[in-house]
Coordinates of C-alpha atoms and ligand atoms in Angstrom, one line a residue:
M266 CA -30.8 -17.7 22.3
T267 CA -31.9 -19.5 19.2
N268 CA -29.9 -21.3 16.6
V269 CA -29.7 -20.5 12.9
Q270 CA -32.8 -22.5 12.1
G271 CA -34.8 -20.6 14.7
Q272 CA -34.8 -23.6 17.1
P273 CA -33.8 -23.1 20.7
Q274 CA -30.0 -23.5 21.0
T275 CA -30.3 -26.4 23.3
A276 CA -32.5 -28.5 21.0
G277 CA -29.9 -31.0 19.9
A278 CA -27.7 -28.6 18.2
K279 CA -24.3 -30.0 17.5
A280 CA -22.4 -26.8 16.8
D281 CA -20.7 -24.9 19.5
F282 CA -21.5 -21.7 17.7
D283 CA -23.9 -20.7 14.9
A284 CA -21.0 -18.6 13.5
V285 CA -17.3 -18.1 13.9
I286 CA -15.9 -14.8 12.6
I287 CA -12.2 -14.6 12.0
G288 CA -10.8 -11.1 12.7
A289 CA -12.0 -8.1 14.8
G290 CA -11.3 -5.2 12.5
F291 CA -13.9 -3.0 10.8
S292 CA -15.6 -6.0 9.2
G293 CA -15.4 -8.6 11.9
M294 CA -16.8 -6.2 14.5
Y295 CA -19.8 -5.2 12.4
M296 CA -20.4 -8.8 11.4
L297 CA -20.5 -9.8 15.1
H298 CA -22.8 -6.9 16.0
S299 CA -25.1 -7.8 13.0
L300 CA -25.4 -11.6 13.6
R301 CA -25.5 -11.4 17.3
D302 CA -27.7 -8.4 17.9
K303 CA -29.9 -8.5 14.8
L304 CA -30.3 -12.3 14.4
D305 CA -29.7 -13.3 18.0
L306 CA -27.1 -15.9 16.8
N307 CA -24.5 -17.5 19.1
V308 CA -21.3 -16.1 17.7
T309 CA -17.6 -16.0 18.6
V310 CA -14.7 -14.0 17.1
F311 CA -11.1 -15.2 17.0
E312 CA -8.7 -12.3 16.7
A313 CA -4.9 -12.7 16.5
G314 CA -4.2 -9.3 18.0
D315 CA -4.6 -8.4 21.7
G316 CA -7.2 -5.7 20.8
V317 CA -9.8 -4.8 18.1
G318 CA -8.9 -2.7 15.1
G319 CA -7.3 -5.1 12.5
T320 CA -5.3 -2.9 10.1
W321 CA -5.4 -0.1 12.6
Y322 CA -4.2 -2.3 15.4
W323 CA -1.1 -3.6 13.4
N324 CA 0.0 -0.7 11.2
R325 CA 1.5 1.8 13.6
Y326 CA 4.4 3.1 11.5
P327 CA 5.2 6.8 11.7
G328 CA 2.8 8.8 9.5
A329 CA 0.1 6.1 9.4
R330 CA -3.3 7.7 8.8
C331 CA -6.3 7.0 6.6
D332 CA -6.4 8.1 3.0
S333 CA -10.2 8.4 2.9
D334 CA -12.0 11.4 4.3
S335 CA -12.8 10.6 7.9
Y336 CA -16.5 11.6 7.6
I337 CA -17.0 8.6 5.4
Y338 CA -14.2 6.4 6.7
C339 CA -16.4 5.0 9.5
Y340 CA -19.5 3.0 10.1
T341 CA -22.6 4.5 8.8
F342 CA -25.1 1.9 10.0
D343 CA -25.9 3.7 13.2
K344 CA -27.2 7.2 13.0
N345 CA -26.4 8.1 16.7
L346 CA -22.8 6.9 16.3
L347 CA -22.5 9.2 13.2
Q348 CA -23.7 12.1 15.3
E349 CA -21.8 11.5 18.4
W350 CA -18.3 10.8 17.0
N351 CA -16.1 13.8 16.0
W352 CA -13.0 13.3 14.0
S353 CA -10.1 15.8 14.6
E354 CA -8.8 15.9 11.1
R355 CA -9.6 15.2 7.4
Y356 CA -7.4 12.1 7.6
P357 CA -7.0 11.0 11.2
E358 CA -3.9 9.2 12.4
Q359 CA -3.8 5.5 13.2
D360 CA -4.2 6.0 16.9
E361 CA -7.4 8.1 16.5
I362 CA -9.0 5.5 14.2
L363 CA -8.0 2.8 16.7
R364 CA -9.7 4.8 19.4
Y365 CA -12.8 5.0 17.3
L366 CA -12.9 1.3 16.8
E367 CA -12.3 0.7 20.5
H368 CA -15.2 3.1 21.2
C369 CA -17.4 1.1 18.8
A370 CA -16.4 -2.2 20.5
E371 CA -17.5 -0.7 23.9
R372 CA -20.6 1.0 22.6
F373 CA -21.9 -2.3 21.0
D374 CA -20.5 -4.4 23.8
L375 CA -18.5 -6.6 21.4
K376 CA -15.5 -7.6 23.5
P377 CA -17.2 -10.4 25.5
D378 CA -17.6 -12.3 22.3
I379 CA -14.1 -11.7 20.9
Q380 CA -11.3 -14.1 21.9
F381 CA -8.1 -12.1 21.6
G382 CA -4.6 -13.4 21.0
K383 CA -5.8 -16.4 19.1
R384 CA -4.7 -16.9 15.5
V385 CA -6.9 -19.3 13.4
V386 CA -4.7 -22.0 11.9
E387 CA -7.3 -24.4 10.4
V388 CA -10.9 -24.2 9.2
V389 CA -12.2 -27.6 8.1
F390 CA -15.7 -28.6 6.8
D391 CA -17.2 -31.9 7.9
D392 CA -19.3 -33.4 5.1
D393 CA -21.3 -35.5 7.5
T394 CA -22.3 -32.9 10.1
E395 CA -22.1 -30.0 7.6
L396 CA -20.3 -28.0 10.3
W397 CA -17.0 -26.3 10.2
T398 CA -14.3 -26.9 12.8
V399 CA -12.1 -23.9 13.5
R400 CA -8.8 -24.4 15.2
T401 CA -6.5 -21.8 16.7
D402 CA -2.8 -21.7 17.6
K403 CA -3.9 -21.7 21.3
G404 CA -5.5 -25.2 21.0
D405 CA -9.1 -24.2 20.5
A406 CA -11.3 -26.4 18.3
V407 CA -14.9 -25.2 17.9
R408 CA -17.6 -26.3 15.6
A409 CA -19.9 -23.8 13.8
R410 CA -22.5 -23.7 11.2
F411 CA -21.1 -20.6 9.5
V412 CA -17.6 -19.3 9.1
I413 CA -16.9 -15.8 8.1
P414 CA -13.2 -14.8 7.5
A415 CA -13.1 -11.1 8.2
V416 CA -9.4 -11.0 7.7
G417 CA -9.0 -8.0 5.6
A418 CA -7.4 -7.7 2.2
L419 CA -4.0 -6.3 3.3
S420 CA -3.1 -8.2 6.4
T421 CA -0.5 -10.8 5.3
A422 CA 2.9 -9.0 5.2
N423 CA 5.1 -9.4 2.2
M424 CA 8.6 -10.0 3.6
P425 CA 10.8 -9.5 0.5
P426 CA 12.9 -12.5 -0.4
I427 CA 16.1 -10.5 -0.2
K428 CA 19.3 -12.4 0.5
G429 CA 20.8 -11.9 3.9
L430 CA 17.7 -10.3 5.6
S431 CA 18.3 -12.3 8.8
S432 CA 22.0 -11.4 8.9
F433 CA 21.4 -7.7 9.6
K434 CA 22.8 -6.7 13.0
G435 CA 20.7 -3.6 13.5
K436 CA 17.0 -3.3 14.0
C437 CA 14.6 -4.3 11.2
Y438 CA 10.8 -3.6 11.1
H439 CA 8.0 -4.4 8.6
T440 CA 5.6 -1.4 8.7
S441 CA 2.6 -3.7 9.3
Q442 CA 4.2 -5.3 12.4
W443 CA 5.3 -2.1 14.1
P444 CA 6.3 -2.1 17.7
H445 CA 3.5 -0.7 19.9
D446 CA 5.9 1.5 21.8
G447 CA 7.3 3.1 18.6
V448 CA 10.8 3.3 17.2
D449 CA 13.2 6.1 18.0
F450 CA 15.1 7.2 14.9
T451 CA 17.1 9.9 16.6
A452 CA 20.8 9.9 15.5
K453 CA 20.2 6.8 13.4
R454 CA 21.1 5.9 9.9
V455 CA 17.9 4.5 8.5
G456 CA 17.1 2.7 5.2
I457 CA 13.6 2.1 3.9
I458 CA 12.7 -0.4 1.2
G459 CA 9.6 0.5 -0.8
T460 CA 7.9 3.6 -2.1
G461 CA 4.2 2.5 -2.0
A462 CA 1.4 4.3 -0.1
T463 CA 2.8 3.2 3.3
A464 CA 6.4 4.5 2.6
V465 CA 5.0 7.7 1.1
Q466 CA 3.4 8.4 4.5
A467 CA 6.4 7.2 6.5
I468 CA 9.3 8.7 4.7
P469 CA 8.6 12.4 5.5
E470 CA 8.1 11.5 9.2
I471 CA 11.2 9.4 9.5
A472 CA 13.3 12.0 7.7
Q473 CA 12.5 14.5 10.3
Q474 CA 13.9 12.5 13.1
A475 CA 16.7 10.3 11.6
K476 CA 20.3 11.4 11.2
H477 CA 20.2 10.0 7.6
L478 CA 17.5 8.3 5.6
T479 CA 18.2 6.2 2.4
V480 CA 15.1 5.4 0.3
F481 CA 15.4 2.2 -1.8
Q482 CA 13.0 2.6 -4.6
R483 CA 12.1 -0.1 -7.1
T484 CA 9.3 1.7 -8.9
P485 CA 8.5 5.4 -8.5
N486 CA 5.0 6.4 -7.7
F487 CA 2.6 9.2 -8.8
C488 CA 1.7 11.0 -5.6
V489 CA -1.0 13.6 -5.0
P490 CA -1.1 15.9 -1.9
A491 CA -3.5 14.7 0.8
R492 CA -4.1 18.2 2.1
N493 CA -4.8 17.0 5.6
G494 CA -5.9 19.5 8.2
R495 CA -8.8 20.4 10.5
V496 CA -12.2 20.3 8.9
D497 CA -14.2 23.5 9.0
P498 CA -16.8 23.0 11.8
E499 CA -19.5 24.4 9.5
V500 CA -18.7 21.7 6.9
T501 CA -18.8 19.0 9.6
K502 CA -22.1 20.4 10.8
A503 CA -23.6 20.4 7.3
R504 CA -22.4 16.8 6.7
K505 CA -23.8 15.6 10.0
A506 CA -27.2 17.2 9.1
D507 CA -27.1 15.4 5.8
Y508 CA -25.8 12.0 6.8
D509 CA -28.7 10.2 5.2
G510 CA -27.8 11.9 1.9
V511 CA -24.1 11.2 2.3
R512 CA -24.8 7.6 3.0
Q513 CA -27.0 7.2 0.0
R514 CA -24.5 8.9 -2.3
I515 CA -21.5 6.9 -1.2
K516 CA -23.5 3.6 -1.5
D517 CA -24.5 4.5 -5.1
S518 CA -21.2 5.9 -6.1
F519 CA -18.4 4.3 -8.2
F520 CA -15.8 4.0 -5.5
G521 CA -17.6 4.6 -2.2
F522 CA -16.7 8.3 -2.1
E523 CA -18.5 11.5 -2.9
L524 CA -16.5 11.6 -6.1
N525 CA -17.5 11.1 -9.7
F526 CA -15.6 11.0 -13.0
I527 CA -15.8 14.1 -15.2
P528 CA -18.3 12.9 -17.9
K529 CA -16.0 13.9 -20.7
A530 CA -12.9 12.6 -22.5
V531 CA -9.8 14.5 -21.7
L532 CA -8.8 14.2 -25.3
E533 CA -11.8 16.4 -26.2
T534 CA -10.7 19.3 -24.0
T535 CA -8.4 22.2 -24.8
P536 CA -5.1 22.3 -22.9
E537 CA -6.3 25.4 -21.0
E538 CA -9.6 23.8 -20.0
R539 CA -8.0 20.6 -18.7
E540 CA -5.2 22.4 -16.9
Q541 CA -7.9 24.3 -14.9
E542 CA -9.6 21.0 -14.0
F543 CA -6.3 19.4 -13.0
D544 CA -5.5 22.4 -10.8
K545 CA -8.9 22.1 -9.1
M546 CA -8.4 18.4 -8.3
W547 CA -4.8 19.0 -7.2
D548 CA -5.9 21.8 -4.9
A549 CA -8.7 19.7 -3.5
G550 CA -6.2 17.0 -2.5
G551 CA -7.1 13.4 -1.7
F552 CA -8.4 10.9 -4.2
A553 CA -10.1 13.5 -6.5
F554 CA -7.3 13.4 -9.0
W555 CA -7.4 9.6 -9.2
L556 CA -11.1 8.9 -8.9
A557 CA -12.9 12.0 -10.2
N558 CA -10.7 12.7 -13.3
Y559 CA -11.7 12.5 -17.0
Q560 CA -13.6 9.4 -17.8
D561 CA -11.2 8.1 -20.4
M562 CA -8.3 8.0 -18.0
F563 CA -8.4 4.3 -17.2
F564 CA -9.2 3.3 -20.8
S565 CA -7.0 5.2 -23.2
K566 CA -3.2 5.3 -22.9
E567 CA -3.2 8.6 -24.9
A568 CA -5.7 10.2 -22.4
N569 CA -3.7 8.8 -19.5
D570 CA -0.5 10.3 -20.8
V571 CA -2.1 13.7 -20.8
I572 CA -3.2 13.4 -17.2
A573 CA 0.1 11.8 -16.1
D574 CA 2.1 14.6 -17.7
Y575 CA 0.5 17.1 -15.2
L576 CA 1.7 15.0 -12.3
K577 CA 5.2 14.6 -13.8
R578 CA 5.5 18.4 -14.1
K579 CA 4.6 18.7 -10.4
I580 CA 7.4 16.4 -9.4
R581 CA 9.9 18.3 -11.4
S582 CA 8.7 21.6 -10.0
V583 CA 9.1 20.4 -6.4
V584 CA 12.3 18.4 -6.4
N585 CA 15.4 20.7 -6.7
D586 CA 17.9 18.2 -8.1
P587 CA 16.9 17.3 -11.7
V588 CA 18.6 13.9 -11.5
T589 CA 16.6 13.0 -8.3
A590 CA 13.5 14.4 -9.9
E591 CA 13.9 12.1 -12.9
K592 CA 14.4 9.1 -10.7
L593 CA 11.2 9.9 -8.8
T594 CA 9.2 10.3 -12.0
P595 CA 7.2 7.2 -13.1
K596 CA 7.7 6.2 -16.7
T597 CA 6.8 2.5 -16.9
Y598 CA 3.1 2.3 -16.3
P599 CA -0.1 4.4 -16.8
Y600 CA -1.2 6.7 -14.0
G601 CA -3.8 5.3 -11.6
T602 CA -3.1 1.6 -12.4
K603 CA -1.3 1.4 -9.1
R604 CA -3.0 2.5 -5.8
Q605 CA -2.7 6.3 -5.6
P606 CA -0.5 7.3 -2.6
L607 CA -1.5 10.5 -0.9
D608 CA 1.4 12.5 0.4
T609 CA 2.3 15.3 2.8
N610 CA 5.7 16.7 1.8
Y611 CA 6.8 13.4 0.1
F612 CA 8.7 14.9 -2.9
E613 CA 9.8 17.9 -0.8
T614 CA 11.6 15.4 1.6
F615 CA 14.0 14.6 -1.2
N616 CA 15.3 18.2 -1.0
K617 CA 16.6 17.6 2.5
K618 CA 20.3 17.1 3.0
N619 CA 19.8 14.0 5.2
V620 CA 17.8 12.1 2.6
A621 CA 19.2 10.0 -0.3
L622 CA 17.4 8.1 -3.0
V623 CA 18.7 4.7 -4.4
D624 CA 16.8 3.9 -7.5
A625 CA 16.8 0.3 -8.7
S626 CA 16.8 1.0 -12.4
T627 CA 19.5 3.8 -12.4
D628 CA 21.6 3.1 -9.3
G629 CA 21.1 -0.7 -9.3
P630 CA 18.7 -3.0 -7.5
I631 CA 19.1 -4.3 -4.0
E632 CA 21.5 -7.2 -4.1
E633 CA 21.6 -8.3 -0.5
I634 CA 21.2 -7.2 3.1
T635 CA 24.5 -7.4 4.9
P636 CA 25.2 -7.4 8.7
N637 CA 25.9 -3.7 8.4
G638 CA 23.3 -2.4 5.9
I639 CA 22.0 -2.8 2.3
R640 CA 24.1 -3.6 -0.8
A641 CA 22.6 -2.2 -4.0
G642 CA 24.2 -1.6 -7.4
G643 CA 27.5 -2.9 -6.0
K644 CA 27.6 -0.4 -3.2
E645 CA 27.0 -1.0 0.5
Y646 CA 24.9 1.5 2.4
P647 CA 25.7 1.3 6.2
L648 CA 22.5 1.4 8.3
D649 CA 21.4 1.1 11.9
I650 CA 17.7 0.5 11.2
I651 CA 15.9 -1.0 8.1
V652 CA 12.2 -0.3 7.6
I653 CA 10.5 -2.8 5.3
A654 CA 7.6 -1.1 3.5
T655 CA 7.1 -3.8 0.9
G656 CA 3.4 -4.2 1.4
F657 CA 1.3 -7.3 1.4
D658 CA 0.3 -10.6 -0.2
A659 CA -2.9 -8.9 -1.0
M660 CA -6.4 -10.3 -1.0
T661 CA -5.7 -14.0 -1.4
G662 CA -2.8 -14.2 1.1
P663 CA -4.9 -13.8 4.3
L664 CA -7.5 -16.4 3.1
K665 CA -4.9 -18.9 1.9
N666 CA -3.2 -18.7 5.3
L667 CA -6.2 -19.9 7.2
G668 CA -5.9 -23.6 6.3
I669 CA -9.3 -23.7 4.8
N670 CA -10.5 -27.2 3.7
G671 CA -14.0 -27.4 2.2
R672 CA -16.3 -30.2 1.0
D673 CA -14.5 -33.5 0.1
G674 CA -11.3 -32.3 1.8
R675 CA -10.5 -29.8 -0.9
A676 CA -7.9 -27.2 0.2
L677 CA -8.5 -23.5 -0.7
A678 CA -4.7 -22.8 -0.8
Q679 CA -4.3 -25.4 -3.5
E680 CA -7.5 -24.6 -5.5
W681 CA -6.4 -20.9 -5.7
E682 CA -2.9 -21.7 -6.9
D683 CA -3.8 -20.2 -10.3
G684 CA -5.7 -17.3 -8.7
P685 CA -8.9 -16.8 -6.7
Q686 CA -12.2 -18.3 -7.8
T687 CA -15.3 -16.9 -6.1
Y688 CA -18.9 -16.0 -6.7
L689 CA -19.4 -12.3 -6.2
G690 CA -16.3 -12.2 -4.0
L691 CA -18.6 -13.4 -1.3
A692 CA -18.7 -17.2 -1.5
I693 CA -16.7 -20.1 -3.0
A694 CA -18.0 -23.2 -4.7
G695 CA -17.1 -26.2 -2.5
Y696 CA -17.0 -24.2 0.7
P697 CA -20.6 -24.2 2.1
N698 CA -21.6 -21.6 4.6
L699 CA -18.4 -19.7 4.3
F700 CA -18.6 -16.1 3.4
T701 CA -15.8 -13.7 2.7
I702 CA -16.1 -10.0 3.5
T703 CA -14.5 -7.8 0.9
G704 CA -12.9 -10.9 -0.6
P705 CA -11.1 -11.2 -4.0
Q706 CA -13.3 -10.4 -7.0
S707 CA -15.4 -7.9 -5.1
P708 CA -14.8 -4.1 -5.2
S709 CA -13.0 -4.2 -1.9
V710 CA -9.7 -2.4 -2.1
L711 CA -11.0 -0.4 -5.1
S712 CA -13.4 1.3 -2.8
N713 CA -13.7 3.2 0.4
M714 CA -13.5 0.0 2.5
P715 CA -16.2 0.7 5.2
V716 CA -18.8 1.2 2.4
S717 CA -18.0 -2.2 0.9
I718 CA -17.7 -3.9 4.4
E719 CA -21.1 -2.7 5.4
Q720 CA -22.6 -3.9 2.1
H721 CA -21.1 -7.4 2.5
V722 CA -22.0 -7.7 6.2
E723 CA -25.6 -6.6 5.5
W724 CA -25.9 -9.0 2.6
I725 CA -24.5 -11.9 4.6
T726 CA -26.8 -11.2 7.5
E727 CA -29.9 -11.1 5.3
C728 CA -28.8 -14.3 3.6
I729 CA -28.5 -16.1 6.9
A730 CA -31.8 -14.7 8.0
H731 CA -33.3 -16.0 4.8
M732 CA -31.9 -19.5 5.5
R733 CA -33.3 -19.4 9.0
R734 CA -36.8 -18.4 7.8
N735 CA -36.7 -21.2 5.2
K736 CA -35.1 -23.8 7.5
L737 CA -32.1 -24.2 5.1
T738 CA -28.9 -25.8 6.4
T739 CA -26.2 -24.9 3.8
I740 CA -25.6 -22.4 1.1
E741 CA -22.9 -22.8 -1.5
A742 CA -22.0 -21.0 -4.7
S743 CA -22.5 -23.2 -7.8
P744 CA -19.4 -23.9 -9.9
Q745 CA -21.2 -22.5 -12.9
A746 CA -22.1 -19.2 -11.3
Q747 CA -18.5 -18.9 -10.0
D748 CA -17.0 -19.5 -13.4
E749 CA -19.3 -16.9 -14.9
W750 CA -18.4 -14.4 -12.3
G751 CA -14.7 -15.0 -12.8
A752 CA -15.1 -14.5 -16.5
H753 CA -17.0 -11.3 -15.9
V754 CA -14.4 -9.9 -13.5
A755 CA -11.7 -10.6 -16.1
E756 CA -13.7 -9.2 -19.0
V757 CA -14.4 -5.9 -17.4
V758 CA -10.9 -5.2 -16.3
N759 CA -9.4 -6.3 -19.6
S760 CA -11.1 -3.2 -21.2
T761 CA -9.0 -1.0 -18.9
L762 CA -5.3 -0.2 -18.6
M763 CA -5.0 -2.0 -15.2
P764 CA -3.8 -5.5 -16.4
G765 CA -0.6 -4.2 -18.0
T766 CA 0.8 -2.8 -14.8
N767 CA 2.9 -4.7 -12.2
S768 CA 0.8 -3.8 -9.2
W769 CA -0.4 -5.7 -6.2
Y770 CA -3.9 -5.5 -7.7
M771 CA -2.4 -7.9 -10.3
G772 CA -0.5 -10.0 -7.7
A773 CA 2.7 -8.9 -9.4
N774 CA 4.4 -7.8 -6.2
I775 CA 4.8 -11.4 -5.0
E776 CA 7.3 -13.7 -6.7
G777 CA 5.4 -16.7 -8.1
K778 CA 1.9 -15.3 -7.5
P779 CA -0.3 -15.8 -10.5
R780 CA -1.0 -12.7 -12.5
R781 CA -4.7 -12.1 -11.9
F782 CA -6.6 -9.0 -11.3
L783 CA -7.7 -9.5 -7.7
P784 CA -10.5 -7.0 -6.9
Y785 CA -13.6 -6.3 -9.1
L786 CA -13.7 -3.1 -11.1
G787 CA -17.4 -3.3 -12.1
P788 CA -18.6 -1.2 -15.0
E789 CA -20.9 0.7 -12.5
G790 CA -18.6 0.6 -9.5
V791 CA -19.7 -0.3 -6.0
G792 CA -23.2 1.0 -6.7
G793 CA -23.7 -1.4 -9.6
Y794 CA -22.1 -4.2 -7.6
R795 CA -24.5 -3.6 -4.7
R796 CA -27.4 -3.7 -7.1
K797 CA -26.1 -7.0 -8.6
C798 CA -25.8 -8.6 -5.1
A799 CA -29.3 -7.4 -4.2
E800 CA -30.7 -8.8 -7.4
V801 CA -29.1 -12.2 -6.7
A802 CA -30.9 -12.2 -3.4
E803 CA -34.2 -11.0 -4.8
K804 CA -34.1 -13.9 -7.3
G805 CA -33.9 -16.4 -4.5
Y806 CA -30.1 -16.4 -4.3
E807 CA -29.5 -17.1 -7.9
G808 CA -26.3 -19.0 -8.6
F809 CA -26.3 -20.5 -5.1
V810 CA -27.3 -24.0 -4.0
F811 CA -29.0 -24.7 -0.7
T812 CA -29.5 -27.9 1.3
S813 CA -31.9 -28.3 4.1
Q814 CA -32.1 -30.7 7.1
G815 CA -28.5 -31.9 6.9
Q816 CA -27.1 -34.7 4.7
G817 CA -29.7 -36.5 2.6
G818 CA -32.1 -33.6 3.0
T819 CA -33.8 -31.8 0.2
V820 CA -31.4 -30.1 -2.2
H821 CA -32.7 -26.8 -3.6
T822 CA -30.8 -25.6 -6.6
I823 CA -31.1 -22.1 -7.9
A824 CA -29.2 -22.1 -11.1
A825 CA -27.3 -19.1 -12.5
E826 CA -28.7 -17.5 -15.6
Ligands
NAP949 P1 2.8 -1.5 -1.8 O1 1.9 -0.5 -2.4 O2 2.8 -2.9 -2.3 O3 4.3 -1.0 -1.9 C1 5.4 -1.8 -1.6 C2 6.6 -1.1 -2.1 O4 7.7 -2.0 -1.9 C3 6.7 -0.8 -3.6 O5 7.3 0.4 -3.8 C4 7.4 -2.0 -4.1 O6 8.0 -1.8 -5.4 C5 8.4 -2.2 -3.1 N1 8.9 -3.6 -3.0 C6 8.2 -4.7 -2.9 N2 9.0 -5.8 -2.8 C7 10.3 -5.4 -3.0 C8 11.5 -6.0 -3.1 N3 11.6 -7.3 -3.0 N4 12.6 -5.2 -3.3 C9 12.5 -3.9 -3.4 N5 11.3 -3.2 -3.3 C10 10.2 -4.0 -3.1 O7 2.7 -1.7 -0.2 P2 2.2 -0.5 0.8 O8 2.9 0.7 0.5 O9 2.3 -1.1 2.2 O10 0.7 -0.3 0.5 C11 -0.2 -1.4 0.3 C12 -1.6 -0.9 0.3 O11 -2.0 -0.7 1.6 C13 -1.8 0.4 -0.4 O12 -1.8 0.3 -1.8 C14 -3.1 0.8 0.2 O13 -4.2 0.1 -0.4 C15 -3.0 0.3 1.6 N6 -2.5 1.5 2.4 C16 -3.5 2.3 2.9 C17 -3.2 3.4 3.6 C18 -4.3 4.2 4.0 O14 -5.4 4.3 3.5 N7 -4.1 5.0 5.0 C19 -1.9 3.7 3.9 C20 -0.9 2.8 3.4 C21 -1.2 1.7 2.7 P3 7.1 -2.1 -6.8 O15 6.2 -0.9 -6.9 O16 8.2 -2.2 -7.8 O17 6.4 -3.4 -6.5

């Protein structure tokens, strides 16, 4: 075992570990494998859960399944793993994805280096030793050269600040903190708050079991059918035979899928021509309608209206009651500027006799939770179970909660009060040797996550290998490079329709959260972003500052352009 500078671990090293990774989901697991098995570093992982899986460990609500096609919602770094694993469906359920991640943990022998049931509560940089001290809620305090929060973008639950929540006498569950032994809805009156991607999956499932389901909707959503099912074995065989090609295509693509915009403006098409295209995307199911539509969809309100009109007509054609159909039809924001939920019988569910919709704008907003149910628009809805599907303090929440203190005692939670500041969504000025995987201001949630996770893990691994080769002790984003990146992220998104919508992408779902676009919607998507990160590395880590040999050592500055 050698340390990060290539010296034997025993040669006076002060750190307990070369690297501490926080979280054992998709990203933390691959980061561990990569640093430990490629670079031979001494690594430990702290994981709050009692098992691997991250998102797929916690989100066990009924209907939970992935929204990306399974053949690309997986690790692609290992050719044998790609060949040996077989998914049962186009969009596998949560328990199958968790089984996959458990299989990967066994296959790469990751568990011995993961400390389960330990939540990180503090991460502090020491200016003198240039080491991080990581503390957990179980009393651990370990020192490490590198810290890599692999905490996911959607892992801090948003508990809505609704009056009376704790007074409810029945059972109440947030979808991301679901009981491991499930919830029995039989003969129960259930209320669900929220109609985002989670609720769109859960509502049809709960409605099948519950005596009565009341859906409390604040903003209606544009939904597109998932079209889940078994994948034709011939298709699977062909994909397996061409995984090198698949991998290359998703890496170079805009969103990490085998999907590309139609290189044409919808406003230049005839009504017949575009209706045919819309039908094709609708029939294909999945994200095609969102991510492979006409190229002016995200830029022109007029173009967007044409596309949105198709989806509105679909809602009206499925929902029998015209009043309910109107309530379910989005009218206040452009299509695609909120995350596209994929559905299986979502709108059809509102035709069932045991399902009611309470819409905030027409029936009145939720006023309070009472001991017996939910009061909205002056009326009390008696309930036995409340399901809270109100999402997450996305992207910044998980990082701000770690108690990160960087150089000179600066606190990340304070520094990000007005929004995240990063360089490439990978590093933060003032926080040496700390890397974020799929952090704010990187493509992250606007991509097929495993594609972006693999890119970040591989970039970080190569960066640490570079430091090792060159005997460098710390790496840190320069404030100038960080400012320029933040300005670029804002400039790009300001040319789209995204900033005008109250979405969690904009932080608008959390009261008091600054209105900032959180991910990066690069002009050339994840492919362009990957090339940018590679170019930064090729230019000797442009925009980063290195030190070597500890405090007082040589400072190597590589300025941003
Ligand atoms: P979400 O998209 O943020 O939806 C939360 C819902 O709760 C929205 O309808 C929101 O209304 C409502 N809400 C929030 N606070 C409320 C309040 N105080 N009172 C009443 N209603 C309130 O959260 P999510 O559905 O959990 O999805 C989050 C993200 O997780 C998704 O966008 C997606 O990226 C990911 N996800 C992925 C999958 C998958 O791939 N399998 C599945 C599910 C989720 P407003 O719209 O008005 O804010």
